[in-house]
Amino acid sequence: MERRFDMSDFEQSLKDYADQFKMMPSKRTWNGIYNHLHPGSKWPSITVAIIFILTLVSIGNLNNSPNRFKKAALISSQTSTLQSAKERQEVKNNLHTGKNKESVSLGEENSVGKTSLRSATNLFIQPKDANDNDQLKTNAKPGKNISGTLISKAVSSNSIPLFSYNNVSIQKTASENNSPVNGQITGIINSEENGDLSFFPMQTAMLTNDPSSPLDFQLMNGEKLFVVPGKESFSMELKNNMVNISIKDNSGLKANNKNVIAKKIVRKKKHNTSWLYYLEPTLNFATFHSKNIDPSSLLNSSSSIVVLTNQSPFKLIRKSRPGFEAGVQMGFPIFKRLKILGGLDLSYSAFSSISNLVHPTFASLVLTDNSGNLYAKNYITHYGNGESQSQFPLINYRLETGVPIGLQYMVWKNDKLEIDINSVVEPTFVLKSDAYTISSDGRNYVNDPGLIRKVNLDGKFGTYLSFYSKNIKWHIGPDIRYQMFSSYKDFYPTQEHFVNYGIRIGISR
Amino acid sequence: MTEETMLQGCLDNLPVAQEALYNRFSPRMLGVCYRYARNREDAEDMLQEGFIKVYSQIHQYKGSGALEGWIRKIIVHTCINNLKKNKKFSDSVDLIHASGVQINDSSIPSMLQAKQVVECIRILPIGYRTVLNLYAIEGFSHKEIGTILEIEESTSRSQYTRARALLEEILIKKKILQQPRDKVRIASVK
């Protein structure tokens, strides 16, 4: 920069006084510079924040997973695992030599326990699904195999259970928890070459894919089922919340038709927290209300400059503008039809005021202080009130984030559709905004973002229709959002309230 | 801490030296930014951005000229770039005459003289204010201002003429200006 040497006295004086002027910056400024120069210090907080957010999202997804099953493990009072490869090999040999089959003459008796094996070993099956998960896939698709892992345990009993099934977990139908559950599953137990025992479901015409919580059944009196691999099949029939389990010989001969009654285990109802992600185009308006103030006291005061020329009636033109809202909403059921809602969203709202260019001129806003006294704030502006030609829009907008909290009531629901109504209140924080306000004489617009209130409270009400499509739940419906406090701080007498009309489109799983 | 020590520390990216440099020059530089910005928050944003550039370019300072002048140059350019980025200059409008202005009273709360003058400068529209700052205070020529602001040299001259006229009127009303317009000197008030 090259300094001129021909500065006039005025300019030199101006420069001297400008150079003398100093201001103390806030700590925020240095903190921003320091964090930029030394970014390592802020990473822990960012990392913790990211981990926290990911944890919340993971918890929500896990709680809302549709395919949870109660583990259909074979559990007796003495749960065991495979002790050694030797035991495993011995079991395998027993299976393939068929010695145990001869010994287990289940076809001749209705009760078990009267036969013995050379190897006093209890064999337990812990069914696993194709993904090696420990569960009985009762909604398995036809042809899908479920293989079991051979587990052996030495016992002193002379009973020879080849297949023990103590706890059965079955997915219920898409109905209320207390209504009767009906269905059937049948399968064959086979032994594999590696010694594993496999369960092949033969019939899966049982239950729907509704991701409801599973029902658990426990065999009464600790009954155990005993099935000869390859020769017998068993079936479980659910009827009126009771399970009938029968075993029959595959050859058609009536074998061990042991009907076992199992009762439903009443479990504590699990709450399904739902997560909804949505986007909402909106149309934004604003309502205005002004207090009547008498600025005459200001004109007589020697403490302020006020421009109040030709105060005549004026008409202002304001137009709506499109906006948007995006966010995530969590729903936690508290009653059968009622949920508590919480979430986080980001929204953009705007409207325009029609103005026109004028020569730069002084304009005043009459404001009130904490004591209710009037004072004037002056501006130089070149925005008129839109009365003349060459009009153009001045845009008042706000970009804000909020935390909606409220309630959702389920009005009606069937297998496919659901209608809810929501009502929330939302504290909001303005991230970025701009405001053009009309001067006190109504002739000009002045720009002063410092008038805008940073924290506000919005109320929202909406009605939504929900439906399923390919394992995704869609939500769509209209809502209205009203800003409860004025956009401006209390010392500005004009009250402005944003009103947004939108159509919410959301998905949840 | 001496200036040489500060410079060497900043080159070594030492936080202590960087903070010392910031504490020494930031008050005056914030005053510079305040003359360009719309409000204090914008001024602090410009200051922050400017000092980040200072630290990143500190290795380019060769010692020719005062360090404060070098820093001030970066700060001024940062302010200008910030204003250009926000398209503040599109708001500038030719002022044919200011006869439409009516001022009923001319008193403001008493302040330090320097702050009074700066506040009067800040009343001007952003386009006038920027040209006035660059020409009258920073010492750029109209040709240089035209290059910086991407306007014609003649536009810079006319903008400055109008800005000065408006500022003089404001200063007279504020009773800061004492002499006739052709021989103007800002009065010093003790």
XYZ file of C-alpha atoms in Angstrom:
699
model
C 0.000 0.000 0.000
C 1.527 3.287 -1.050
C 0.792 6.248 1.138
C -0.203 9.378 -0.646
C 1.658 12.520 0.302
C -0.890 14.998 -0.890
C -3.476 14.549 1.806
C -5.410 17.607 2.725
C -5.726 18.826 6.267
C -9.155 17.277 6.506
C -7.944 13.914 5.428
C -4.884 14.088 7.619
C -6.995 14.968 10.623
C -9.399 12.202 9.783
C -6.557 9.748 9.563
C -5.035 10.876 12.837
C -8.232 10.372 14.761
C -9.022 7.094 13.049
C -5.571 5.782 13.914
C -6.071 6.690 17.551
C -9.237 4.654 17.737
C -8.871 1.299 19.473
C -11.285 -1.396 20.560
C -10.693 -4.410 22.762
C -11.723 -7.626 21.015
C -13.660 -10.292 22.861
C -12.096 -13.551 23.995
C -14.124 -15.360 21.374
C -11.970 -13.835 18.653
C -8.712 -15.083 20.092
C -10.239 -18.486 20.817
C -11.248 -18.758 17.172
C -7.756 -17.825 16.010
C -6.122 -20.213 18.456
C -8.361 -23.128 17.511
C -7.580 -22.522 13.857
C -3.846 -22.410 14.449
C -3.829 -25.328 16.857
C -6.674 -27.589 15.795
C -5.542 -30.567 17.823
C -7.027 -29.173 20.993
C -10.560 -29.189 19.670
C -10.510 -32.668 18.258
C -11.299 -34.454 21.519
C -14.500 -32.487 21.940
C -15.498 -33.056 18.325
C -14.680 -36.751 18.611
C -16.695 -37.088 21.786
C -19.608 -35.290 20.174
C -19.504 -37.565 17.122
C -19.292 -40.680 19.279
C -22.212 -39.458 21.353
C -24.357 -38.832 18.284
C -23.444 -42.196 16.762
C -24.309 -43.888 20.044
C -27.741 -42.292 20.108
C -28.420 -43.265 16.504
C -27.232 -46.836 17.108
C -29.436 -47.202 20.158
C -32.373 -45.988 18.158
C -31.716 -48.414 15.295
C -31.204 -51.352 17.589
C -34.378 -50.663 19.516
C -36.332 -50.334 16.336
C -34.951 -53.464 14.612
C -37.908 -55.504 13.270
C -36.381 -58.948 13.358
C -35.546 -59.612 16.931
C -36.201 -63.101 18.129
C -35.970 -64.668 21.430
C -33.086 -67.073 21.403
C -34.478 -70.575 20.868
C -31.703 -72.222 22.804
C -31.905 -75.678 24.221
C -31.492 -74.934 27.843
C -31.949 -77.388 30.569
C -31.197 -76.774 34.142
C -27.642 -77.724 33.298
C -26.643 -75.781 30.191
C -23.489 -77.142 28.721
C -21.029 -76.675 25.949
C -18.885 -79.063 24.052
C -16.155 -80.224 26.372
C -13.591 -81.573 23.983
C -13.034 -82.749 20.502
C -12.903 -86.249 21.841
C -16.404 -86.070 23.175
C -17.548 -84.598 19.937
C -15.972 -87.387 17.953
C -17.505 -89.966 20.253
C -20.910 -88.524 19.740
C -20.398 -88.452 16.046
C -19.390 -92.065 16.034
C -22.412 -92.967 18.041
C -24.626 -91.224 15.624
C -23.253 -92.857 12.579
C -22.924 -96.318 13.953
C -26.550 -96.237 14.682
C -26.020 -97.839 17.991
C -27.879 -95.161 19.734
C -30.742 -95.542 17.342
C -31.185 -99.101 18.274
C -31.030 -98.203 21.815
C -33.509 -95.471 21.576
C -36.658 -97.306 20.862
C -38.874 -94.393 21.209
C -41.355 -95.818 18.879
C -42.422 -98.371 21.393
C -43.021 -96.209 24.314
C -44.716 -93.067 25.131
C -42.296 -92.029 27.662
C -38.632 -91.714 27.528
C -35.902 -92.491 29.872
C -36.034 -96.239 29.674
C -33.332 -96.734 27.169
C -29.683 -96.071 27.283
C -26.795 -95.353 25.084
C -23.375 -96.738 25.319
C -22.180 -93.247 25.729
C -24.040 -91.600 28.523
C -24.001 -88.326 26.808
C -26.747 -85.866 26.457
C -26.892 -84.205 23.142
C -28.295 -80.771 22.922
C -29.027 -78.773 19.923
C -28.738 -75.100 19.853
C -30.411 -74.157 16.646
C -28.703 -71.576 14.588
C -29.938 -69.792 11.528
C -28.127 -69.452 8.232
C -26.176 -66.540 9.610
C -25.022 -68.626 12.526
C -27.182 -66.685 14.931
C -28.551 -68.528 17.914
C -32.241 -68.373 17.205
C -35.041 -70.258 15.716
C -36.112 -68.529 12.589
C -39.784 -69.198 12.773
C -40.437 -67.000 9.864
C -37.816 -68.724 7.792
C -38.507 -68.851 4.122
C -39.235 -72.198 2.526
C -36.096 -74.128 1.802
C -33.969 -72.207 4.195
C -31.966 -74.488 6.389
C -31.303 -73.979 9.975
C -28.436 -76.021 11.256
C -27.698 -76.779 14.819
C -24.451 -77.043 16.672
C -23.793 -80.216 18.466
C -23.323 -79.723 22.112
C -22.612 -82.540 24.400
C -22.526 -82.986 28.074
C -21.894 -85.977 30.189
C -24.691 -86.781 32.545
C -25.369 -89.485 34.947
C -28.929 -89.957 33.927
C -29.803 -92.888 31.815
C -32.111 -90.843 29.712
C -31.091 -90.341 26.185
C -32.419 -87.141 24.858
C -31.324 -86.711 21.340
C -33.087 -83.490 20.883
C -34.014 -81.338 23.767
C -36.134 -78.351 23.362
C -36.963 -76.400 26.408
C -37.604 -72.866 25.387
C -39.334 -71.989 22.217
C -39.444 -68.556 20.854
C -41.969 -67.812 18.180
C -42.791 -64.626 16.457
C -46.357 -63.622 16.934
C -48.771 -62.395 14.355
C -49.472 -58.811 13.631
C -52.046 -58.343 16.311
C -52.342 -57.078 19.802
C -50.173 -58.725 22.378
C -53.036 -60.335 24.213
C -54.903 -61.760 21.270
C -54.580 -65.444 20.402
C -51.549 -66.458 18.428
C -51.944 -69.182 15.872
C -49.509 -70.886 13.614
C -47.477 -73.970 12.993
C -43.975 -74.977 12.189
C -42.777 -78.423 11.322
C -39.349 -79.709 10.665
C -37.015 -82.668 10.460
C -33.959 -83.209 12.509
C -31.082 -84.610 10.508
C -27.525 -85.346 11.344
C -24.745 -83.979 9.260
C -21.507 -85.610 8.335
C -19.618 -83.342 10.650
C -21.730 -84.442 13.516
C -23.982 -81.458 13.593
C -27.661 -81.922 13.859
C -29.771 -79.893 11.541
C -33.312 -78.751 11.807
C -35.091 -78.285 8.541
C -38.373 -76.464 8.758
C -40.863 -78.054 6.443
C -43.573 -75.579 6.751
C -43.304 -71.927 7.245
C -46.872 -70.908 6.624
C -46.996 -69.477 9.984
C -46.547 -65.918 10.747
C -46.389 -62.532 9.110
C -43.356 -60.381 8.778
C -44.681 -57.819 11.126
C -41.735 -56.796 13.275
C -43.461 -57.369 16.561
C -41.850 -58.462 19.725
C -41.590 -62.237 20.107
C -43.689 -64.381 22.378
C -41.833 -66.724 24.576
C -43.068 -70.122 25.556
C -41.745 -72.398 28.167
C -42.494 -76.051 28.300
C -44.408 -76.854 31.385
C -42.874 -79.012 34.045
C -39.569 -78.936 32.310
C -40.663 -81.316 29.612
C -38.152 -82.306 27.062
C -38.673 -83.523 23.567
C -36.751 -86.357 22.135
C -36.447 -86.768 18.446
C -34.454 -89.326 16.518
C -32.504 -87.616 13.827
C -33.637 -88.488 10.354
C -36.408 -90.673 11.495
C -38.704 -88.380 13.284
C -40.090 -84.947 12.871
C -41.650 -82.610 15.284
C -44.088 -79.849 14.909
C -45.143 -77.004 17.042
C -48.622 -75.673 16.786
C -49.671 -72.484 18.356
C -53.267 -72.157 19.273
C -54.857 -69.743 21.653
C -51.514 -68.856 23.121
C -50.795 -72.474 23.828
C -48.252 -74.590 22.065
C -48.848 -78.159 21.081
C -45.670 -79.947 20.189
C -45.905 -83.366 18.708
C -43.350 -85.803 17.450
C -44.085 -88.420 14.889
C -42.209 -90.954 12.916
C -41.421 -90.034 9.361
C -42.332 -93.460 8.136
C -45.814 -92.743 9.067
C -45.899 -95.073 11.983
C -47.121 -93.499 15.043
C -44.139 -92.992 17.253
C -43.823 -90.725 20.112
C -46.844 -88.560 19.739
C -46.007 -86.645 22.729
C -48.107 -83.629 23.073
C -46.542 -81.103 25.225
C -48.328 -78.118 26.388
C -46.351 -75.007 26.756
C -47.569 -71.874 28.243
C -46.873 -68.427 27.236
C -44.343 -66.586 29.312
C -45.618 -63.182 30.188
C -42.833 -60.844 29.638
C -42.540 -57.219 30.364
C -43.689 -55.291 27.366
C -40.813 -53.888 25.426
C -41.053 -50.312 24.353
C -40.240 -49.640 20.802
C -38.561 -46.323 20.382
C -39.181 -45.069 16.909
C -36.967 -42.797 14.933
C -38.316 -40.660 12.151
C -36.221 -38.727 9.626
C -38.089 -36.098 7.708
C -37.931 -33.294 5.215
C -40.612 -30.679 4.876
C -41.068 -27.983 2.231
C -42.866 -25.010 3.721
C -44.547 -21.785 2.715
C -43.779 -18.941 5.072
C -45.799 -15.903 6.097
C -45.580 -13.391 8.887
C -48.165 -11.664 11.001
C -47.615 -8.177 12.315
C -48.927 -6.204 15.206
C -47.734 -2.774 16.256
C -48.115 -0.971 19.533
C -49.429 2.561 19.347
C -46.740 4.940 20.492
C -46.649 8.714 20.550
C -43.268 9.935 19.360
C -44.038 13.558 20.103
C -42.029 13.350 23.296
C -38.991 12.564 21.233
C -39.438 15.590 19.029
C -39.278 17.809 22.056
C -36.337 16.049 23.540
C -32.829 17.312 23.032
C -31.283 13.924 23.435
C -32.044 12.313 20.124
C -32.330 12.772 16.431
C -35.660 11.755 14.980
C -36.839 11.798 11.424
C -40.605 11.862 11.305
C -41.497 13.600 8.120
C -44.975 13.666 6.691
C -46.495 10.830 8.638
C -49.260 9.806 6.334
C -51.015 6.458 6.017
C -48.935 3.937 4.157
C -49.414 0.457 2.814
C -46.703 -2.130 2.892
C -46.504 -5.079 0.543
C -45.170 -8.311 1.920
C -45.066 -11.669 0.189
C -44.638 -15.226 1.316
C -41.587 -17.231 0.377
C -40.778 -20.942 0.336
C -38.712 -22.503 3.039
C -37.831 -25.903 4.393
C -37.462 -27.911 7.522
C -35.413 -31.078 8.073
C -34.897 -33.086 11.167
C -35.012 -36.250 13.198
C -37.745 -37.170 15.645
C -37.758 -39.804 18.349
C -41.005 -41.278 19.630
C -41.208 -43.117 22.934
C -44.518 -44.845 23.690
C -45.969 -44.212 27.116
C -49.481 -45.548 26.567
C -51.120 -47.627 23.947
C -51.875 -44.694 21.688
C -49.694 -41.980 23.090
C -46.034 -41.248 22.481
C -43.649 -38.671 23.793
C -41.771 -36.944 21.024
C -38.339 -35.396 21.010
C -35.946 -34.435 18.291
C -33.754 -31.955 16.539
C -34.425 -29.940 13.422
C -33.100 -27.238 11.153
C -35.438 -24.836 9.418
C -35.316 -21.905 7.031
C -38.163 -19.386 6.935
C -38.431 -16.187 4.961
C -40.774 -13.557 3.627
C -40.145 -10.553 1.434
C -41.053 -6.902 1.725
C -41.427 -4.903 -1.458
C -39.147 -1.896 -1.555
C -37.661 0.554 -3.997
C -34.424 2.487 -4.199
C -34.303 6.072 -2.976
C -31.564 8.557 -2.337
C -29.658 7.833 0.870
C -31.657 9.385 3.614
C -31.925 9.425 7.357
C -34.571 7.208 8.884
C -35.491 6.547 12.481
C -36.856 3.690 14.480
C -38.626 4.658 17.673
C -37.756 2.111 20.304
C -38.528 1.632 23.971
C -36.041 0.974 26.720
C -36.491 -1.246 29.780
C -38.286 1.512 31.627
C -40.743 2.032 28.798
C -39.211 5.334 27.749
C -38.994 6.101 24.067
C -35.796 6.732 22.223
C -34.855 6.875 18.573
C -32.241 4.933 16.667
C -31.101 6.509 13.426
C -29.977 4.999 10.174
C -29.004 6.054 6.690
C -30.928 4.002 4.207
C -31.758 3.923 0.530
C -34.697 1.559 0.708
C -38.133 3.035 0.225
C -41.426 1.511 1.257
C -42.219 0.209 -2.223
C -44.653 2.948 -3.192
C -42.867 3.964 -6.345
C -41.771 2.003 -9.386
C -38.633 -0.110 -9.762
C -39.678 -2.323 -6.940
C -37.591 -5.151 -5.641
C -37.877 -7.508 -2.670
C -36.084 -7.251 0.637
C -35.891 -10.646 2.224
C -36.354 -11.226 5.931
C -35.169 -14.696 6.766
C -34.070 -16.837 9.620
C -32.106 -20.064 9.657
C -32.622 -21.711 12.985
C -32.269 -24.947 14.832
C -34.727 -26.265 17.367
C -35.502 -29.073 19.785
C -39.149 -30.083 19.375
C -40.773 -31.723 22.388
C -44.340 -32.906 22.406
C -46.881 -35.672 22.114
C -48.202 -37.896 19.363
C -51.624 -39.523 19.540
C -52.556 -42.443 17.327
C -56.034 -41.793 16.049
C -56.511 -44.961 14.032
C -54.457 -47.884 12.844
C -54.735 -51.111 10.907
C -52.246 -53.517 9.401
C -51.193 -51.112 6.721
C -52.094 -47.589 7.670
C -51.856 -45.371 10.693
C -53.102 -41.870 11.359
C -51.461 -39.775 14.054
C -51.711 -36.249 15.272
C -48.716 -34.407 16.690
C -48.427 -31.394 18.888
C -45.031 -30.028 19.887
C -43.399 -26.959 21.313
C -39.964 -26.139 20.111
C -37.346 -23.864 21.615
C -35.387 -22.459 18.714
C -32.071 -20.731 18.255
C -31.435 -18.484 15.295
C -28.225 -19.356 13.496
C -28.383 -16.741 10.773
C -30.922 -14.093 9.956
C -31.600 -10.771 8.355
C -34.309 -8.234 8.980
C -35.590 -5.167 7.163
C -37.981 -3.172 9.284
C -40.115 -0.222 8.333
C -39.084 3.103 9.801
C -41.341 4.846 12.260
C -42.675 7.228 9.629
C -43.398 4.348 7.276
C -41.413 5.777 4.414
C -38.277 3.646 4.438
C -36.967 0.221 5.294
C -33.909 0.012 7.502
C -31.673 -2.987 7.970
C -30.739 -3.882 11.504
C -30.176 -7.573 12.290
C -29.404 -6.517 15.857
C -33.135 -6.218 16.465
C -33.706 -9.920 15.941
C -34.374 -12.127 18.940
C -31.920 -15.030 18.950
C -33.948 -17.444 21.036
C -37.603 -18.096 20.414
C -40.347 -20.637 20.946
C -42.444 -22.234 18.212
C -45.623 -24.276 18.448
C -46.410 -26.920 15.882
C -49.431 -29.060 15.094
C -49.763 -31.693 12.390
C -51.655 -34.717 11.148
C -49.794 -37.554 9.475
C -50.599 -40.691 7.567
C -48.166 -43.596 7.923
C -47.875 -46.654 5.717
C -45.385 -49.410 5.035
C -43.538 -49.940 1.800
C -40.751 -52.490 1.522
C -39.820 -52.561 5.199
C -39.794 -48.774 5.376
C -42.495 -46.827 7.127
C -43.473 -43.626 5.350
C -45.051 -40.634 7.001
C -46.728 -37.819 5.160
C -49.008 -35.066 6.251
C -49.575 -31.354 6.674
C -48.618 -29.251 9.628
C -48.524 -25.678 10.750
C -45.864 -23.929 12.769
C -46.343 -20.665 14.631
C -43.655 -18.527 16.210
C -44.918 -17.615 19.665
C -42.656 -14.684 20.478
C -41.966 -11.777 18.166
C -39.009 -12.065 15.818
C -37.743 -8.815 17.323
C -36.532 -7.950 20.762
C -38.895 -6.293 23.190
C -37.629 -2.778 22.622
C -38.963 -2.787 19.075
C -42.700 -2.076 19.245
C -43.696 -4.014 16.132
C -44.436 -7.677 16.761
C -43.675 -10.069 13.943
C -44.549 -13.776 14.080
C -43.560 -16.286 11.427
C -46.219 -18.749 10.304
C -45.138 -21.779 8.281
C -47.383 -24.196 6.439
C -45.708 -27.397 5.303
C -46.073 -30.977 4.123
C -43.898 -33.346 6.092
C -42.406 -36.360 4.356
C -40.571 -38.772 6.569
C -39.288 -42.313 6.863
C -38.726 -44.583 9.796
C -37.778 -48.210 10.329
C 8.547 -9.656 24.577
C 10.411 -7.850 21.804
C 9.162 -7.738 18.286
C 11.962 -9.980 17.055
C 11.180 -12.549 19.701
C 7.528 -12.454 18.813
C 8.257 -12.892 15.138
C 10.567 -15.801 15.709
C 8.059 -17.405 18.050
C 5.297 -17.017 15.479
C 7.489 -18.591 12.848
C 7.955 -21.511 15.229
C 4.192 -21.639 15.771
C 4.513 -20.989 19.490
C 1.145 -20.089 21.060
C 2.749 -17.715 23.551
C 4.355 -15.618 20.826
C 1.208 -15.673 18.726
C -0.894 -14.465 21.607
C 1.617 -11.733 22.411
C 1.480 -10.492 18.829
C -2.294 -10.582 18.910
C -2.535 -8.698 22.200
C -0.204 -5.992 20.978
C -1.885 -5.213 17.670
C -5.461 -6.422 17.906
C -6.989 -3.330 19.589
C -5.906 -0.999 16.846
C -6.677 -3.507 14.122
C -10.149 -4.041 15.489
C -10.598 -0.292 15.219
C -9.621 -0.587 11.567
C -12.098 -3.394 11.005
C -14.815 -1.507 12.827
C -14.635 1.268 10.275
C -15.414 -1.200 7.499
C -17.850 -3.527 9.211
C -21.560 -3.266 9.712
C -21.342 -3.996 13.415
C -18.930 -5.117 16.081
C -19.569 -8.801 15.498
C -18.676 -8.474 11.818
C -15.616 -6.452 12.774
C -14.415 -9.203 15.109
C -14.997 -11.791 12.407
C -12.862 -9.740 10.023
C -10.217 -9.369 12.715
C -10.137 -13.103 13.318
C -9.863 -13.886 9.651
C -7.201 -11.224 9.192
C -5.008 -12.457 12.004
C -5.234 -16.022 10.760
C -3.845 -14.735 7.477
C -1.171 -12.809 9.348
C 0.031 -15.951 11.089
C -0.081 -17.996 7.927
C 1.899 -15.387 5.985
C 4.246 -14.297 8.775
C 7.125 -15.922 6.954
C 6.655 -13.380 4.130
C 7.432 -10.424 6.374
C 10.985 -9.474 5.538
C 11.393 -6.642 7.997
C 11.106 -3.850 5.449
C 8.692 -1.418 7.020
C 6.928 -1.547 10.334
C 5.319 -4.761 11.415
C 2.163 -2.900 12.342
C 1.906 -1.475 8.852
C 2.341 -4.916 7.333
C -0.337 -6.374 9.589
C -2.623 -3.444 8.884
C -2.305 -4.010 5.159
C -3.436 -7.612 5.549
C -6.296 -6.583 7.812
C -7.534 -3.938 5.371
C -7.458 -6.356 2.470
C -9.286 -8.916 4.558
C -11.985 -6.355 5.334
C -12.336 -5.459 1.677
C -12.529 -9.082 0.603
C -15.137 -9.726 3.228
C -17.248 -6.837 2.017
C -16.877 -7.901 -1.605
C -17.819 -11.463 -0.720
C -21.012 -10.255 0.915
C -21.704 -7.995 -2.045
C -22.135 -4.955 0.108
C -21.067 -2.670 -2.691
C -24.150 -3.468 -4.691
C -26.036 -1.353 -2.205
C -24.218 1.817 -3.183
C -26.376 4.432 -4.786
C -25.388 7.702 -6.331
C -26.114 10.613 -4.143
C -27.163 13.501 -6.345
C -27.837 15.829 -3.518
C -28.457 15.440 0.138
C -30.976 18.204 0.450
C -33.663 15.738 1.411
C -32.002 15.087 4.721
C -33.597 16.697 7.682
C -32.014 16.638 11.059
C -34.002 17.953 13.917
C -31.362 17.773 16.511
C -27.682 17.184 16.534
C -26.666 15.919 19.925
C -25.288 12.495 20.733
C -23.922 11.157 23.973
C -20.419 12.428 24.573
C -17.622 10.040 23.603
C -13.957 10.124 23.002
C -13.150 12.268 20.001
C -11.708 9.423 17.999
C -14.716 7.258 18.602
C -16.990 10.143 17.592
C -15.217 10.526 14.298
C -15.273 6.776 13.647
C -18.943 6.538 14.513
C -19.698 9.362 12.104
C -17.781 7.516 9.409
C -19.808 4.373 10.137
C -23.053 6.227 9.594
C -22.173 6.520 5.904
C -23.451 3.923 3.445
C -21.053 1.039 3.031
C -19.840 2.037 -0.417
C -19.056 5.611 0.551
C -17.533 4.501 3.801
C -15.189 2.027 2.162
C -13.906 4.499 -0.415
C -13.458 7.124 2.270
C -11.550 4.704 4.489
C -9.283 3.584 1.693
C -8.574 7.045 0.330
C -8.568 9.372 3.293
C -7.312 7.065 6.034
C -5.429 4.184 4.445
C -3.907 6.435 1.782
C -4.711 4.500 -1.370
C -4.973 6.385 -4.638
C -8.194 6.289 -6.616
C -6.523 4.104 -9.190
C -5.539 1.601 -6.519
C -9.008 1.765 -5.023
C -10.481 1.046 -8.423
C -8.331 -2.064 -8.684
C -9.133 -3.249 -5.186
C -12.871 -2.687 -5.389
C -13.150 -3.513 -9.084
C -14.713 -0.178 -9.938
C -13.727 2.630 -12.256
C -11.288 5.229 -11.023
C -13.848 7.910 -11.818
C -16.425 6.088 -9.737
C -14.000 6.071 -6.832
C -13.475 9.801 -7.164
C -17.165 10.594 -7.318
C -17.952 8.250 -4.451
C -15.269 9.868 -2.338
C -16.479 13.368 -3.154
C -19.982 12.527 -2.099
C -18.827 10.632 0.948
C -16.701 13.505 2.093
C -19.560 15.951 1.608
C -21.911 13.817 3.636
C -19.322 13.231 6.348
C -18.560 16.895 6.608
C -22.225 17.625 7.063
C -22.491 15.030 9.783
C -19.384 16.308 11.539
C -20.680 19.866 11.418
C -23.973 18.805 12.890
C -22.138 16.947 15.604
C -20.090 20.072 16.266
C -16.900 18.219 15.629
C -16.124 20.181 12.492
C -15.336 23.807 13.174
C -13.960 25.360 10.016
C -15.506 26.067 6.617
C -15.631 23.265 4.176
C -12.744 24.423 1.967
C -10.314 24.506 4.873
C -11.507 21.808 7.049
C -9.738 20.604 10.075
C -11.331 18.440 12.661
C -11.367 20.228 15.975
C -9.622 18.606 18.859
C -11.653 18.704 21.992
C -9.957 18.271 25.272
